Every structure is written in structure tokens, then in C-alpha cells.
Short mmCIF file of C-alpha atoms and ligand atoms in Angstrom, two decimals:
data_model
loop_
_atom_site.label_atom_id
_atom_site.label_comp_id
_atom_site.label_asym_id
_atom_site.label_seq_id
_atom_site.Cartn_x
_atom_site.Cartn_y
_atom_site.Cartn_z
CA MET U 29 26.94 -30.44 6.63
CA GLU U 30 30.14 -32.44 6.22
CA LEU U 31 32.78 -31.98 8.89
CA LYS U 32 36.37 -31.80 7.71
CA MET U 33 38.21 -29.75 10.28
CA ILE U 34 37.89 -30.36 14.02
CA SER U 35 39.42 -27.78 16.34
CA VAL U 36 40.01 -28.74 19.95
CA ILE U 37 40.56 -25.98 22.49
CA GLY U 38 42.58 -27.07 25.53
CA ALA U 39 45.36 -29.65 25.24
CA GLY U 40 45.06 -31.46 28.56
CA ALA U 41 44.36 -35.19 28.85
CA MET U 42 40.84 -34.81 27.43
CA GLY U 43 41.68 -32.34 24.65
CA SER U 44 44.65 -34.35 23.43
CA GLY U 45 42.57 -37.55 23.50
CA ILE U 46 39.78 -35.90 21.49
CA ALA U 47 42.33 -34.58 18.97
CA GLN U 48 43.85 -38.06 18.72
CA VAL U 49 40.63 -40.01 18.10
CA SER U 50 39.47 -37.38 15.58
CA ALA U 51 42.75 -37.60 13.65
CA VAL U 52 42.69 -41.42 13.75
CA ALA U 53 39.27 -41.23 12.05
CA GLY U 54 40.75 -39.14 9.23
CA TYR U 55 39.73 -35.61 10.26
CA GLN U 56 42.11 -32.70 9.99
CA VAL U 57 42.62 -31.43 13.53
CA ILE U 58 43.85 -28.25 15.16
CA LEU U 59 44.73 -28.61 18.84
CA GLN U 60 45.02 -25.26 20.59
CA ASP U 61 46.29 -24.30 24.02
CA ILE U 62 47.61 -21.07 25.47
CA SER U 63 50.83 -22.74 26.58
CA ASP U 64 53.54 -24.33 24.45
CA ALA U 65 54.40 -26.62 27.35
CA ALA U 66 50.84 -28.02 27.34
CA LEU U 67 51.08 -28.59 23.58
CA ASP U 68 54.40 -30.41 24.03
CA ARG U 69 52.86 -32.64 26.70
CA ALA U 70 49.86 -33.32 24.44
CA LYS U 71 52.13 -34.26 21.54
CA ALA U 72 54.05 -36.69 23.76
CA ALA U 73 50.81 -38.21 25.11
CA ILE U 74 49.37 -38.69 21.61
CA ASN U 75 52.59 -40.29 20.40
CA LYS U 76 52.67 -42.61 23.40
CA SER U 77 49.03 -43.63 23.02
CA LEU U 78 49.33 -44.23 19.26
CA GLY U 79 52.57 -46.10 19.94
CA LYS U 80 50.62 -48.52 22.15
CA MET U 81 48.13 -49.04 19.34
CA VAL U 82 50.98 -49.86 16.94
CA GLU U 83 52.43 -52.27 19.53
CA LYS U 84 49.05 -53.99 19.72
CA LYS U 85 48.80 -54.10 15.92
CA LYS U 86 45.69 -51.93 15.94
CA MET U 87 47.43 -49.60 13.48
CA THR U 88 50.62 -49.57 11.45
CA GLU U 89 53.58 -47.27 12.01
CA SER U 90 52.70 -45.39 8.80
CA ASP U 91 49.04 -44.97 9.95
CA LYS U 92 50.46 -43.52 13.14
CA ASP U 93 52.67 -41.06 11.25
CA GLU U 94 49.77 -40.01 9.03
CA THR U 95 47.53 -39.56 12.07
CA VAL U 96 50.10 -37.37 13.79
CA SER U 97 50.56 -35.33 10.60
CA ARG U 98 46.84 -34.52 10.60
CA ILE U 99 47.13 -32.76 13.98
CA GLU U 100 48.32 -29.17 13.94
CA LEU U 101 49.33 -27.72 17.29
CA THR U 102 48.90 -24.01 17.87
CA THR U 103 48.57 -21.33 20.53
CA ASP U 104 46.49 -19.20 18.15
CA MET U 105 42.88 -19.45 19.30
CA GLU U 106 41.44 -17.27 16.52
CA LYS U 107 43.06 -19.48 13.89
CA ALA U 108 41.63 -22.62 15.54
CA CYS U 109 38.18 -21.00 15.51
CA ARG U 110 38.34 -19.72 11.94
CA SER U 111 39.28 -23.15 10.55
CA ALA U 112 36.75 -25.24 12.49
CA ASP U 113 33.68 -26.99 11.14
CA LEU U 114 33.30 -28.45 14.62
CA LEU U 115 35.05 -26.88 17.59
CA ILE U 116 35.27 -28.78 20.86
CA GLU U 117 36.19 -26.90 24.01
CA ALA U 118 38.06 -28.92 26.64
CA VAL U 119 39.47 -26.35 29.06
CA PHE U 120 39.23 -26.65 32.83
CA GLU U 121 35.91 -26.52 34.65
CA ASN U 122 35.28 -22.82 35.24
CA LEU U 123 31.88 -21.54 34.19
CA GLU U 124 32.88 -17.88 33.78
CA LEU U 125 35.93 -18.82 31.71
CA LYS U 126 33.89 -21.11 29.48
CA ARG U 127 31.16 -18.49 28.98
CA LYS U 128 33.74 -15.92 28.00
CA MET U 129 35.46 -18.39 25.66
CA PHE U 130 32.17 -19.35 24.04
CA SER U 131 31.41 -15.73 23.32
CA ASP U 132 34.86 -15.48 21.62
CA PHE U 133 34.26 -18.70 19.68
CA ASP U 134 30.96 -17.23 18.50
CA LYS U 135 32.82 -14.17 17.21
CA PHE U 136 35.65 -16.00 15.45
CA CYS U 137 34.07 -19.22 14.15
CA LYS U 138 32.36 -19.23 10.78
CA PRO U 139 28.56 -18.91 11.10
CA GLU U 140 27.85 -22.54 10.18
CA ALA U 141 30.39 -24.02 12.62
CA ILE U 142 29.15 -26.18 15.48
CA ILE U 143 30.59 -25.51 18.92
CA GLY U 144 30.74 -28.28 21.50
CA SER U 145 31.81 -28.38 25.12
CA ASN U 146 33.46 -31.34 26.78
CA THR U 147 32.48 -30.07 30.24
CA SER U 148 31.87 -32.95 32.64
CA ALA U 149 29.13 -31.25 34.63
CA LEU U 150 28.32 -27.63 33.75
CA PRO U 151 24.94 -27.19 32.03
CA ILE U 152 25.52 -26.51 28.33
CA THR U 153 22.72 -23.94 28.13
CA GLU U 154 24.53 -21.85 30.73
CA ILE U 155 27.88 -22.08 28.92
CA ALA U 156 26.17 -21.08 25.67
CA SER U 157 24.08 -18.21 26.98
CA ARG U 158 26.32 -15.40 25.70
CA THR U 159 26.42 -16.69 22.14
CA LYS U 160 24.10 -15.87 19.28
CA ARG U 161 24.12 -19.40 17.86
CA GLY U 162 22.28 -21.43 20.49
CA ASP U 163 21.10 -23.83 17.76
CA LYS U 164 24.72 -24.83 17.05
CA ILE U 165 25.92 -25.40 20.60
CA ILE U 166 26.00 -28.85 22.15
CA GLY U 167 27.63 -30.89 24.92
CA ILE U 168 30.03 -33.60 23.68
CA HIS U 169 31.27 -35.31 26.82
CA PHE U 170 34.15 -37.71 26.24
CA MET U 171 35.37 -40.12 28.92
CA ASN U 172 38.88 -40.55 30.24
CA PRO U 173 40.99 -42.20 28.80
CA VAL U 174 39.48 -40.95 25.54
CA PRO U 175 41.19 -43.43 23.17
CA LEU U 176 39.87 -46.41 25.19
CA MET U 177 36.39 -45.44 26.40
CA LYS U 178 33.67 -46.33 23.95
CA GLY U 179 30.87 -44.02 25.12
CA VAL U 180 30.38 -40.26 24.61
CA GLU U 181 27.53 -38.35 26.20
CA ILE U 182 25.70 -35.99 23.85
CA ILE U 183 23.86 -33.18 25.57
CA PRO U 184 21.62 -30.93 23.48
CA ALA U 185 21.18 -27.55 25.17
CA GLN U 186 17.89 -25.66 25.29
CA LEU U 187 18.21 -24.23 21.75
CA THR U 188 20.29 -26.95 20.02
CA SER U 189 18.79 -27.86 16.66
CA ASP U 190 18.11 -31.39 15.44
CA ASP U 191 20.50 -30.75 12.55
CA THR U 192 23.33 -30.01 14.97
CA VAL U 193 22.58 -33.21 16.90
CA SER U 194 22.60 -35.32 13.77
CA VAL U 195 25.89 -33.86 12.46
CA VAL U 196 27.51 -34.55 15.84
CA LEU U 197 26.12 -38.09 16.03
CA GLU U 198 27.64 -38.76 12.62
CA TYR U 199 31.00 -37.51 13.94
CA ILE U 200 30.74 -39.78 17.00
CA LYS U 201 30.04 -42.74 14.75
CA LYS U 202 32.94 -41.90 12.45
CA ILE U 203 35.41 -41.81 15.35
CA GLY U 204 34.23 -45.29 16.38
CA LYS U 205 32.40 -44.27 19.55
CA GLU U 206 28.82 -44.79 20.69
CA HIS U 207 26.67 -41.92 21.83
CA ILE U 208 24.50 -41.70 24.90
CA MET U 209 21.83 -38.96 24.87
CA ALA U 210 21.71 -37.05 28.16
CA VAL U 211 19.51 -34.21 29.40
CA ASP U 212 21.11 -30.84 30.11
CA TYR U 213 21.16 -30.74 33.90
CA ALA U 214 24.33 -30.46 36.00
CA GLY U 215 26.42 -33.64 35.79
CA PHE U 216 24.33 -35.11 32.93
CA ILE U 217 24.30 -38.91 33.50
CA VAL U 218 27.89 -40.05 33.96
CA SER U 219 29.29 -37.37 36.28
CA ARG U 220 26.02 -37.30 38.24
CA LEU U 221 26.58 -40.94 39.16
CA LEU U 222 30.38 -41.22 39.22
CA ASP U 223 31.14 -37.99 41.11
CA VAL U 224 28.77 -39.07 43.88
CA LEU U 225 30.47 -42.48 44.01
CA MET U 226 33.95 -40.94 44.19
CA ASN U 227 32.87 -38.35 46.80
CA GLU U 228 31.44 -41.17 48.91
CA ALA U 229 34.69 -43.12 48.54
CA VAL U 230 36.54 -40.10 49.97
CA LYS U 231 34.18 -40.20 52.98
CA LEU U 232 34.98 -43.87 53.44
CA VAL U 233 38.69 -43.01 53.48
CA GLN U 234 38.08 -40.32 56.10
CA GLU U 235 36.23 -42.86 58.21
CA GLY U 236 39.36 -45.03 58.19
CA ASN U 237 38.98 -47.35 55.20
CA LYS U 238 42.05 -47.90 53.05
CA PRO U 239 41.79 -46.77 49.38
CA GLU U 240 43.17 -50.18 48.31
CA GLU U 241 40.36 -51.98 50.18
CA ILE U 242 37.64 -49.69 48.79
CA ASP U 243 38.94 -50.25 45.27
CA LYS U 244 39.28 -53.99 45.74
CA ALA U 245 35.72 -54.11 47.06
CA MET U 246 34.26 -52.35 44.03
CA VAL U 247 36.31 -54.41 41.54
CA LEU U 248 35.70 -57.80 43.16
CA CYS U 249 32.25 -57.27 44.68
CA ALA U 250 30.62 -54.95 42.16
CA GLY U 251 32.47 -55.77 38.93
CA HIS U 252 33.74 -52.23 38.30
CA PRO U 253 36.78 -52.05 35.96
CA MET U 254 38.61 -49.94 38.55
CA GLY U 255 37.73 -48.82 42.07
CA PRO U 256 36.54 -45.28 42.87
CA CYS U 257 39.82 -44.12 44.48
CA LYS U 258 41.81 -45.17 41.43
CA LEU U 259 39.15 -43.62 39.22
CA LEU U 260 39.36 -40.35 41.16
CA ASP U 261 43.11 -40.38 40.53
CA LEU U 262 42.44 -40.95 36.82
CA VAL U 263 39.85 -38.20 36.30
CA GLY U 264 41.42 -35.73 38.76
CA ALA U 265 40.11 -34.86 42.23
CA GLU U 266 39.42 -31.26 41.19
CA ILE U 267 37.15 -32.41 38.34
CA ALA U 268 35.01 -34.48 40.72
CA MET U 269 34.99 -31.61 43.25
CA HIS U 270 33.81 -29.08 40.64
CA GLY U 271 31.19 -31.56 39.44
CA MET U 272 29.86 -31.96 42.97
CA GLU U 273 29.86 -28.17 43.51
CA THR U 274 27.85 -27.62 40.34
CA MET U 275 25.36 -30.30 41.33
CA ALA U 276 25.14 -28.92 44.90
CA ARG U 277 24.42 -25.48 43.43
CA ASP U 278 21.58 -26.88 41.30
CA PHE U 279 20.20 -29.78 43.36
CA GLY U 280 21.12 -29.06 46.98
CA GLU U 281 23.20 -30.15 49.97
CA PHE U 282 23.28 -33.87 49.19
CA TYR U 283 25.82 -33.20 46.44
CA LYS U 284 28.22 -31.06 48.48
CA PRO U 285 31.82 -32.25 48.02
CA HIS U 286 33.17 -33.85 51.16
CA ALA U 287 35.56 -31.67 53.21
CA LEU U 288 38.38 -34.16 52.73
CA LEU U 289 37.93 -34.03 48.95
CA LYS U 290 38.32 -30.23 49.04
CA LYS U 291 41.35 -30.51 51.31
CA ARG U 292 43.01 -33.00 48.99
CA VAL U 293 42.40 -30.68 46.02
CA LEU U 294 43.90 -27.74 47.93
CA ALA U 295 46.93 -29.90 48.77
CA GLY U 296 47.45 -30.73 45.08
CA LEU U 297 46.64 -34.43 45.53
CA LEU U 298 44.80 -34.44 42.21
CA GLY U 299 45.90 -37.91 41.08
CA GLN U 300 47.81 -38.96 37.96
CA LYS U 301 48.22 -35.40 36.67
CA THR U 302 50.13 -34.23 39.76
CA GLY U 303 51.85 -37.57 40.32
CA LYS U 304 50.07 -38.18 43.62
CA GLY U 305 46.52 -38.92 44.66
CA PHE U 306 45.42 -41.95 46.63
CA TYR U 307 48.23 -43.73 44.80
CA ASP U 308 51.71 -42.65 43.81
CA TYR U 309 52.46 -42.07 40.08
CA GLN U 310 55.91 -40.52 40.35
N1 CAA T 413 45.94 -45.08 24.73
C1 CAA T 413 46.20 -46.30 24.24
N2 CAA T 413 46.28 -47.41 25.01
C2 CAA T 413 46.11 -47.23 26.35
C3 CAA T 413 45.85 -45.98 26.94
C4 CAA T 413 45.77 -44.87 26.06
N3 CAA T 413 45.52 -43.63 26.51
N4 CAA T 413 45.75 -46.13 28.27
C5 CAA T 413 45.92 -47.43 28.52
N5 CAA T 413 46.14 -48.09 27.37
C6 CAA T 413 46.37 -49.52 27.18
C7 CAA T 413 47.29 -50.07 28.26
O1 CAA T 413 48.63 -49.90 27.91
C8 CAA T 413 46.89 -51.53 28.31
O2 CAA T 413 47.60 -52.21 27.30
P1 CAA T 413 48.06 -53.74 27.54
O3 CAA T 413 46.79 -54.52 27.56
O4 CAA T 413 48.92 -54.00 26.37
O5 CAA T 413 48.79 -53.73 28.84
C9 CAA T 413 45.41 -51.50 27.92
O6 CAA T 413 45.15 -50.23 27.34
C10 CAA T 413 44.52 -51.72 29.10
O7 CAA T 413 44.87 -50.81 30.09
P2 CAA T 413 45.24 -51.24 31.58
O8 CAA T 413 45.91 -52.57 31.60
O9 CAA T 413 45.93 -50.08 32.21
O10 CAA T 413 43.94 -51.38 32.39
P3 CAA T 413 42.50 -51.94 32.15
O11 CAA T 413 42.47 -53.18 31.38
O12 CAA T 413 41.93 -51.88 33.51
O13 CAA T 413 41.76 -50.84 31.30
C11 CAA T 413 40.54 -48.81 31.52
C12 CAA T 413 41.90 -49.49 31.55
C13 CAA T 413 39.94 -48.92 30.13
C14 CAA T 413 40.83 -47.37 31.84
C15 CAA T 413 39.57 -49.50 32.54
O14 CAA T 413 40.18 -49.63 33.77
C16 CAA T 413 38.31 -48.71 32.70
O15 CAA T 413 37.39 -48.80 31.93
N6 CAA T 413 38.25 -47.89 33.80
C17 CAA T 413 37.13 -47.01 34.06
C18 CAA T 413 37.40 -45.70 33.40
C19 CAA T 413 36.24 -44.76 33.53
O16 CAA T 413 35.27 -44.98 34.24
N7 CAA T 413 36.33 -43.65 32.81
C20 CAA T 413 35.33 -42.61 32.86
C21 CAA T 413 35.66 -41.68 33.95
S1 CAA T 413 34.51 -40.37 34.04
C22 CAA T 413 35.02 -39.30 32.89
O17 CAA T 413 36.03 -39.43 32.26
C23 CAA T 413 34.14 -38.15 32.70
C24 CAA T 413 34.60 -36.93 33.34
O18 CAA T 413 34.32 -35.89 32.79
C25 CAA T 413 35.23 -36.91 34.64
#
């Protein structure tokens, strides 16, 4: 099966990044969200990111314009489903919402369409369980910031067919990324490791360590590209908290999000997206 049209559901940082890299690779893209404001923010983010690529001479101004013209923004979910050869869901981490949405996707997408989820931690088999096309459902977990991160986790669910995996691997190659195969348990590989690291960093802060020192330690002593407090601000504290909750549900107490992490989420200290986390982005 040849993919031509990629529909992305959810126009947050991840959804807009997925739409962008797909359009850069030449796919026609529909980016859907329920809110016009979210679509406006996505459009601005895509323009800014592509603008940086033009600045760095990684693409020309006319490539940029063509890329943007391949992305259609809409609030019409049925339309996004009907057009898709591959649909990628990138809405927030709520299992019930995703299960409900997947059952709608199943209704509205053409029978041969593949449906992927960009969830960072929820088991794909659970998200897919109300659909009748288990063979065509798969986890496609992009990393933040999507245009810069090379790796994408691919998570076949219990019923995913080999054909679906190979079509999706071809897509990953075409968008210039490398795939990592992960097994369908909460957190897969990346969130299983990174969420624990970030949760532990929050404990270190509660014990009196400064975020700047924790980050400096992991950059200078462990060679990480950014420290865990800065990373938590990048991915969003609520994403790490939900990841930990899902893993605690499936694997036990060890994974429980730290109380301070929950408190920070409740206070809206989510990081870059709210303008304030461990660092100030206003
Ligand atoms: N589009 C285009 N260009 C961008 C960009 C974007 N979205 N974001 C940043 N850039 C550019 C910057 O402008 C900068 O350009 P210059 O070199 O001209 O200044 C360049 O990319 C490098 O960026 P920075 O200077 O800000 O910083 P850096 O060199 O440290 O690289 C990074 C940034 C690639 C994000 C690096 O710090 C890194 O790899 N961090 C770790 C990120 C990570 O672990 N991501 C995964 C998180 S887990 C996840 O996402 C899964 C989940 O579900 C939660």
C-alpha cells in the first residue's frame, strides 16, 4: 500500500511537528484539531520551525512555501479520517478519550487505512480494543521536538499485522527518521526510562537540589544533551506524570509519580507550554 495522505489528529506540539515532517517529505497532510486557536498556534509553530530550516539553508524559501501548502488545517474530524491513508492520533494522554476517538476513526476511515497513536505511554492494544481493525493499528511514537529528533518508536499492538508494520516503517524512512521497535507495555522504551529519570529529578528538587545543578550534572557528568528538569519543561510535566501513572497502574508502586510532580501539574507549572516550569519561558 502506498501512502499519499497523512491525517494528524491533534495540533499540539507533537501533532504539528508530525504534520510538518510529513509535509517536508512530500506527503499531503491534513492537521485536525477541535479548536481554531490550536490550529493557528500550530500554523505559527510550523512556519517558525521551517523558517529556521531556511535560515540554516536546509531548505529554500520556495520549498518552505510548498511544504506549507501541502498542509490543510481543519476542525472537521470526519473529513480528516475519510481522506487518510495513514492517520496519526496525537491528542492528550487520556485513555478513555483515545479509546472513544479510535472507535470513531474506525467508523470514518476507509477500511484499508492504518491508524497510529503517538501516545507516549498508553499500551496500544488498550487504545485499539474498541476497533474492528486491530491488524491496522500501531503505535508511532515521535519525540519532542519532532523536526529535530531522529528516532521514532514503533509499537506493534497485539493484533498488528506485518504488512502494517512494513508500510509504517517505509513512512518513517521517507520522513528521514529511524525507527526503534518497542514492545507494547506501558511506557514502551523511551518513556519508561525518561519518565523515571524526570520523576527522580523532581524528588531531587524536593530534597533541596537546584534544577540548574541537576541539569548541569547530567549534561557535564553524564553527557545528556539537556538535563532532566529542562527536559521535563520541554515534554510537559503532565505528560511525564501520566506516563508514570500508567506505568504504576501496570507495574506497581515504584513508578508512582512523586507528590511534588503532581503538585506542579496541578499548579500549571507544565513547562514551555504554560510559560513556566523549572525555568521561565515568558
Ligand atoms: N524546528 C527547527 N529548528 C529547531 C527547532 C524546531 N522545532 N527547535 C530548535 N531548533 C533549532 C534551534 O534554533 C537551534 O538552531 P541554531 O543552532 O541555529 O541556534 C538548533 O535547532 C539547536 O537547538 P538548541 O540550540 O536549542 O539546542 P541543542 O543544540 O541543545 O538541541 C535538542 C536541542 C535537539 C532538543 C537537544 O537538546 C536534545 O536532543 N534534547 C533532548 C530532547 C529529548 O530527549 N527529546 C525526547 C523527549 S521524550 C519525548 O518526546 C517522548 C514523549 O512522549 C514525552
